[in-house]
Tab-separated table of N, CA, C and O in Angstrom:
chain	number	residue	atom	x	y	z
A	1	MET	N	10.040	9.485	6.179
A	1	MET	CA	9.203	8.444	5.118
A	1	MET	C	7.740	8.961	4.894
A	1	MET	O	7.047	9.204	5.983
A	2	ILE	N	7.355	8.685	3.823
A	2	ILE	CA	5.958	8.933	3.572
A	2	ILE	C	5.101	7.523	3.233
A	2	ILE	O	5.720	6.835	2.490
A	3	TYR	N	4.079	7.428	3.831
A	3	TYR	CA	3.395	6.274	3.660
A	3	TYR	C	2.035	6.485	3.337
A	3	TYR	O	1.253	7.371	3.853
A	4	ASN	N	1.672	6.029	2.289
A	4	ASN	CA	0.313	6.222	1.539
A	4	ASN	C	-0.417	4.983	1.536
A	4	ASN	O	-0.250	4.022	0.733
A	5	PRO	N	-1.468	4.719	2.482
A	5	PRO	CA	-2.007	3.544	2.677
A	5	PRO	C	-2.904	3.186	1.425
A	5	PRO	O	-3.461	4.163	0.849
A	6	LEU	N	-3.093	2.012	1.170
A	6	LEU	CA	-3.943	1.626	0.080
A	6	LEU	C	-5.113	0.977	0.799
A	6	LEU	O	-5.266	0.415	1.883
A	7	GLU	N	-6.262	1.142	-0.022
A	7	GLU	CA	-7.547	0.566	0.433
A	7	GLU	C	-7.972	-0.627	-0.566
A	7	GLU	O	-7.841	-0.161	-1.801
A	8	LEU	N	-8.358	-1.624	-0.033
A	8	LEU	CA	-8.469	-2.837	-1.035
A	8	LEU	C	-10.012	-3.275	-0.653
A	8	LEU	O	-10.535	-3.272	0.398
A	9	HIS	N	-10.678	-3.173	-1.850
A	9	HIS	CA	-12.347	-3.398	-1.695
A	9	HIS	C	-12.699	-4.645	-2.767
A	9	HIS	O	-12.464	-4.474	-4.016
A	10	PRO	N	-13.182	-5.635	-2.306
A	10	PRO	CA	-13.749	-6.491	-3.185
A	10	PRO	C	-14.803	-6.172	-4.089
A	10	PRO	O	-15.768	-5.259	-3.522
A	11	VAL	N	-14.930	-6.593	-5.221
A	11	VAL	CA	-15.955	-6.437	-6.361
A	11	VAL	C	-16.447	-7.711	-6.769
A	11	VAL	O	-15.736	-8.610	-6.929
A	12	ALA	N	-17.841	-7.631	-6.830
A	12	ALA	CA	-18.584	-8.866	-7.341
A	12	ALA	C	-18.009	-9.244	-8.806
A	12	ALA	O	-17.556	-8.240	-9.537
A	13	GLY	N	-17.792	-10.387	-9.206
A	13	GLY	CA	-17.126	-10.800	-10.493
A	13	GLY	C	-15.754	-10.894	-10.440
A	13	GLY	O	-14.933	-10.885	-11.356
A	14	SER	N	-15.239	-11.390	-9.287
A	14	SER	CA	-13.681	-11.941	-8.986
A	14	SER	C	-12.621	-10.525	-9.482
A	14	SER	O	-11.926	-10.754	-10.293
A	15	ALA	N	-12.982	-9.494	-8.831
A	15	ALA	CA	-12.061	-8.331	-8.953
A	15	ALA	C	-11.901	-7.610	-7.656
A	15	ALA	O	-12.760	-7.920	-6.601
A	16	ILE	N	-10.939	-6.713	-7.529
A	16	ILE	CA	-10.708	-5.835	-6.400
A	16	ILE	C	-10.718	-4.463	-6.951
A	16	ILE	O	-10.096	-4.273	-8.196
A	17	VAL	N	-11.052	-3.602	-5.975
A	17	VAL	CA	-10.705	-2.009	-6.387
A	17	VAL	C	-9.598	-1.581	-5.391
A	17	VAL	O	-9.620	-1.846	-4.379
A	18	ILE	N	-8.492	-1.134	-5.945
A	18	ILE	CA	-7.295	-0.490	-5.146
A	18	ILE	C	-7.435	0.928	-5.235
A	18	ILE	O	-7.489	1.539	-6.264
A	19	ARG	N	-7.597	1.651	-4.127
A	19	ARG	CA	-7.708	3.020	-3.879
A	19	ARG	C	-6.535	3.612	-3.035
A	19	ARG	O	-6.313	3.009	-2.084
A	20	GLN	N	-6.058	4.843	-3.789
A	20	GLN	CA	-5.036	5.474	-2.790
A	20	GLN	C	-4.881	6.823	-3.389
A	20	GLN	O	-5.001	7.127	-4.552
A	21	ASN	N	-5.045	7.843	-2.475
A	21	ASN	CA	-4.952	9.125	-2.626
A	21	ASN	C	-6.079	9.659	-3.650
A	21	ASN	O	-5.780	10.415	-4.527
A	22	GLY	N	-7.353	9.057	-3.490
A	22	GLY	CA	-8.361	9.451	-4.400
A	22	GLY	C	-8.414	8.923	-5.842
A	22	GLY	O	-9.340	9.099	-6.472
A	23	ASN	N	-7.415	8.095	-6.150
A	23	ASN	CA	-7.295	7.229	-7.412
A	23	ASN	C	-7.831	6.052	-7.007
A	23	ASN	O	-7.653	5.369	-6.142
A	24	ALA	N	-8.344	5.469	-8.075
A	24	ALA	CA	-8.712	3.915	-7.963
A	24	ALA	C	-8.673	3.231	-9.231
A	24	ALA	O	-8.874	3.760	-10.244
A	25	ILE	N	-8.338	2.026	-9.088
A	25	ILE	CA	-8.300	1.059	-10.439
A	25	ILE	C	-8.951	-0.270	-9.998
A	25	ILE	O	-8.899	-0.564	-8.830
A	26	THR	N	-9.522	-0.900	-10.825
A	26	THR	CA	-10.101	-2.279	-10.762
A	26	THR	C	-8.987	-3.257	-11.273
A	26	THR	O	-8.670	-3.078	-12.467
A	27	VAL	N	-8.862	-4.350	-10.541
A	27	VAL	CA	-7.969	-5.268	-11.000
A	27	VAL	C	-8.654	-6.709	-10.770
A	27	VAL	O	-9.289	-6.971	-9.757
A	28	THR	N	-8.731	-7.508	-11.931
A	28	THR	CA	-9.323	-8.663	-11.910
A	28	THR	C	-8.357	-9.625	-11.100
A	28	THR	O	-7.157	-9.411	-11.024
A	29	LEU	N	-8.850	-10.787	-10.682
A	29	LEU	CA	-8.003	-11.645	-9.757
A	29	LEU	C	-7.053	-12.379	-10.746
A	29	LEU	O	-5.978	-12.662	-10.643
A	30	ASP	N	-7.316	-12.635	-12.238
A	30	ASP	CA	-6.516	-13.075	-13.063
A	30	ASP	C	-5.277	-12.107	-13.284
A	30	ASP	O	-4.048	-12.586	-13.409
A	31	GLN	N	-5.592	-10.743	-13.432
A	31	GLN	CA	-4.304	-9.771	-13.514
A	31	GLN	C	-3.590	-9.946	-12.210
A	31	GLN	O	-2.356	-9.789	-12.268
A	32	LEU	N	-4.179	-9.864	-11.055
A	32	LEU	CA	-3.499	-9.919	-9.942
A	32	LEU	C	-2.448	-11.099	-9.689
A	32	LEU	O	-1.345	-11.010	-9.352
A	33	HIS	N	-3.105	-12.243	-10.144
A	33	HIS	CA	-2.349	-13.364	-10.208
A	33	HIS	C	-1.043	-13.354	-11.025
A	33	HIS	O	0.011	-13.693	-10.832
A	34	HIS	N	-1.202	-12.797	-12.378
A	34	HIS	CA	-0.369	-12.617	-13.296
A	34	HIS	C	0.947	-11.676	-12.692
A	34	HIS	O	2.117	-11.847	-12.846
A	35	PHE	N	0.187	-10.596	-12.037
A	35	PHE	CA	1.330	-9.568	-11.479
A	35	PHE	C	2.195	-9.987	-10.472
A	35	PHE	O	3.401	-10.113	-10.524
A	36	THR	N	1.549	-10.833	-9.524
A	36	THR	CA	2.382	-11.496	-8.429
A	36	THR	C	3.143	-12.620	-8.912
A	36	THR	O	4.383	-12.692	-8.491
A	37	SER	N	2.978	-13.317	-10.026
A	37	SER	CA	3.831	-14.343	-10.550
A	37	SER	C	4.970	-13.639	-11.288
A	37	SER	O	6.244	-14.027	-10.930
A	38	ASP	N	4.801	-12.464	-11.817
A	38	ASP	CA	5.804	-11.711	-12.467
A	38	ASP	C	6.919	-11.232	-11.268
A	38	ASP	O	8.010	-11.263	-11.629
A	39	ILE	N	6.168	-10.696	-10.184
A	39	ILE	CA	7.016	-10.260	-9.273
A	39	ILE	C	7.860	-11.381	-8.484
A	39	ILE	O	9.211	-11.153	-8.291
A	40	CYS	N	7.513	-12.528	-8.359
A	40	CYS	CA	8.124	-13.393	-7.822
A	40	CYS	C	9.249	-13.963	-8.722
A	40	CYS	O	10.565	-14.195	-8.371
A	41	ILE	N	8.875	-14.126	-10.105
A	41	ILE	CA	10.245	-14.462	-11.104
A	41	ILE	C	11.281	-13.277	-10.992
A	41	ILE	O	12.465	-13.650	-10.977
A	42	LEU	N	10.739	-12.019	-10.874
A	42	LEU	CA	11.885	-11.004	-10.899
A	42	LEU	C	12.669	-11.026	-9.649
A	42	LEU	O	13.839	-10.977	-9.609
A	43	ALA	N	12.015	-11.292	-8.508
A	43	ALA	CA	12.626	-11.539	-7.178
A	43	ALA	C	13.645	-12.659	-7.350
A	43	ALA	O	14.806	-12.475	-6.762
A	44	ALA	N	13.310	-13.779	-8.015
A	44	ALA	CA	14.097	-14.912	-7.946
A	44	ALA	C	15.376	-14.363	-8.820
A	44	ALA	O	16.651	-14.860	-8.476
A	45	ARG	N	15.203	-13.831	-9.987
A	45	ARG	CA	16.416	-13.451	-10.795
A	45	ARG	C	17.265	-12.380	-10.044
A	45	ARG	O	18.466	-12.393	-10.112
A	46	MET	N	16.686	-11.431	-9.357
A	46	MET	CA	17.399	-10.560	-8.502
A	46	MET	C	18.263	-11.257	-7.449
A	46	MET	O	19.436	-10.920	-7.152
A	47	ARG	N	17.642	-12.246	-6.857
A	47	ARG	CA	18.406	-13.057	-5.757
A	47	ARG	C	19.451	-13.891	-6.415
A	47	ARG	O	20.728	-13.719	-5.824
A	48	GLU	N	19.350	-14.398	-7.651
A	48	GLU	CA	20.470	-15.048	-8.360
A	48	GLU	C	21.574	-13.988	-8.581
A	48	GLU	O	22.751	-14.294	-8.497
A	49	ASP	N	21.233	-12.920	-9.043
A	49	ASP	CA	22.360	-11.909	-9.386
A	49	ASP	C	23.181	-11.358	-8.152
A	49	ASP	O	24.154	-11.173	-8.297
A	50	LEU	N	22.438	-11.272	-6.953
A	50	LEU	CA	23.195	-11.012	-5.700
A	50	LEU	C	24.017	-12.141	-5.263
A	50	LEU	O	25.140	-11.889	-4.743
A	51	LEU	N	23.638	-13.448	-5.565
A	51	LEU	CA	24.275	-14.600	-5.149
A	51	LEU	C	25.653	-14.796	-5.862
A	51	LEU	O	26.663	-15.105	-5.482
A	52	ASP	N	25.558	-14.437	-7.331
A	52	ASP	CA	26.679	-14.719	-8.184
A	52	ASP	C	26.761	-13.313	-9.012
A	52	ASP	O	26.365	-13.394	-10.349
A	53	PRO	N	27.202	-12.262	-8.501
A	53	PRO	CA	27.188	-10.941	-9.145
A	53	PRO	C	28.083	-11.126	-10.541
A	53	PRO	O	27.675	-10.186	-11.594
A	54	LEU	N	28.938	-11.914	-10.764
A	54	LEU	CA	29.944	-11.819	-12.055
A	54	LEU	C	29.371	-12.873	-12.923
A	54	LEU	O	29.900	-13.132	-13.980
A	55	GLY	N	28.106	-13.433	-12.579
A	55	GLY	CA	27.431	-14.507	-13.682
A	55	GLY	C	28.438	-15.601	-13.671
A	55	GLY	O	29.030	-16.242	-12.843
A	56	ASP	N	28.611	-16.101	-15.092
A	56	ASP	CA	29.439	-17.259	-15.328
A	56	ASP	C	30.961	-17.020	-15.364
A	56	ASP	O	31.767	-17.888	-15.292
A	57	GLU	N	31.357	-15.738	-15.175
A	57	GLU	CA	32.719	-15.367	-15.063
A	57	GLU	C	33.564	-15.966	-13.943
A	57	GLU	O	32.972	-15.540	-12.734
A	58	LYS	N	34.454	-16.766	-14.041
A	58	LYS	CA	35.255	-17.060	-12.690
A	58	LYS	C	36.613	-17.073	-12.913
A	58	LYS	O	37.263	-17.058	-13.985
């Protein structure tokens, strides 16, 4: 297994810099909030699919 750690650095103005393997991106806290909300919604949908794989068909 390959593990590439992330470095997180706070930036003035409500943002963070994410660094990995020499690459860096700046993410605002609003963008991060939107992204994590989307991940939670996706995870909930995936969980529903696992609990009822056939959907409404019975």
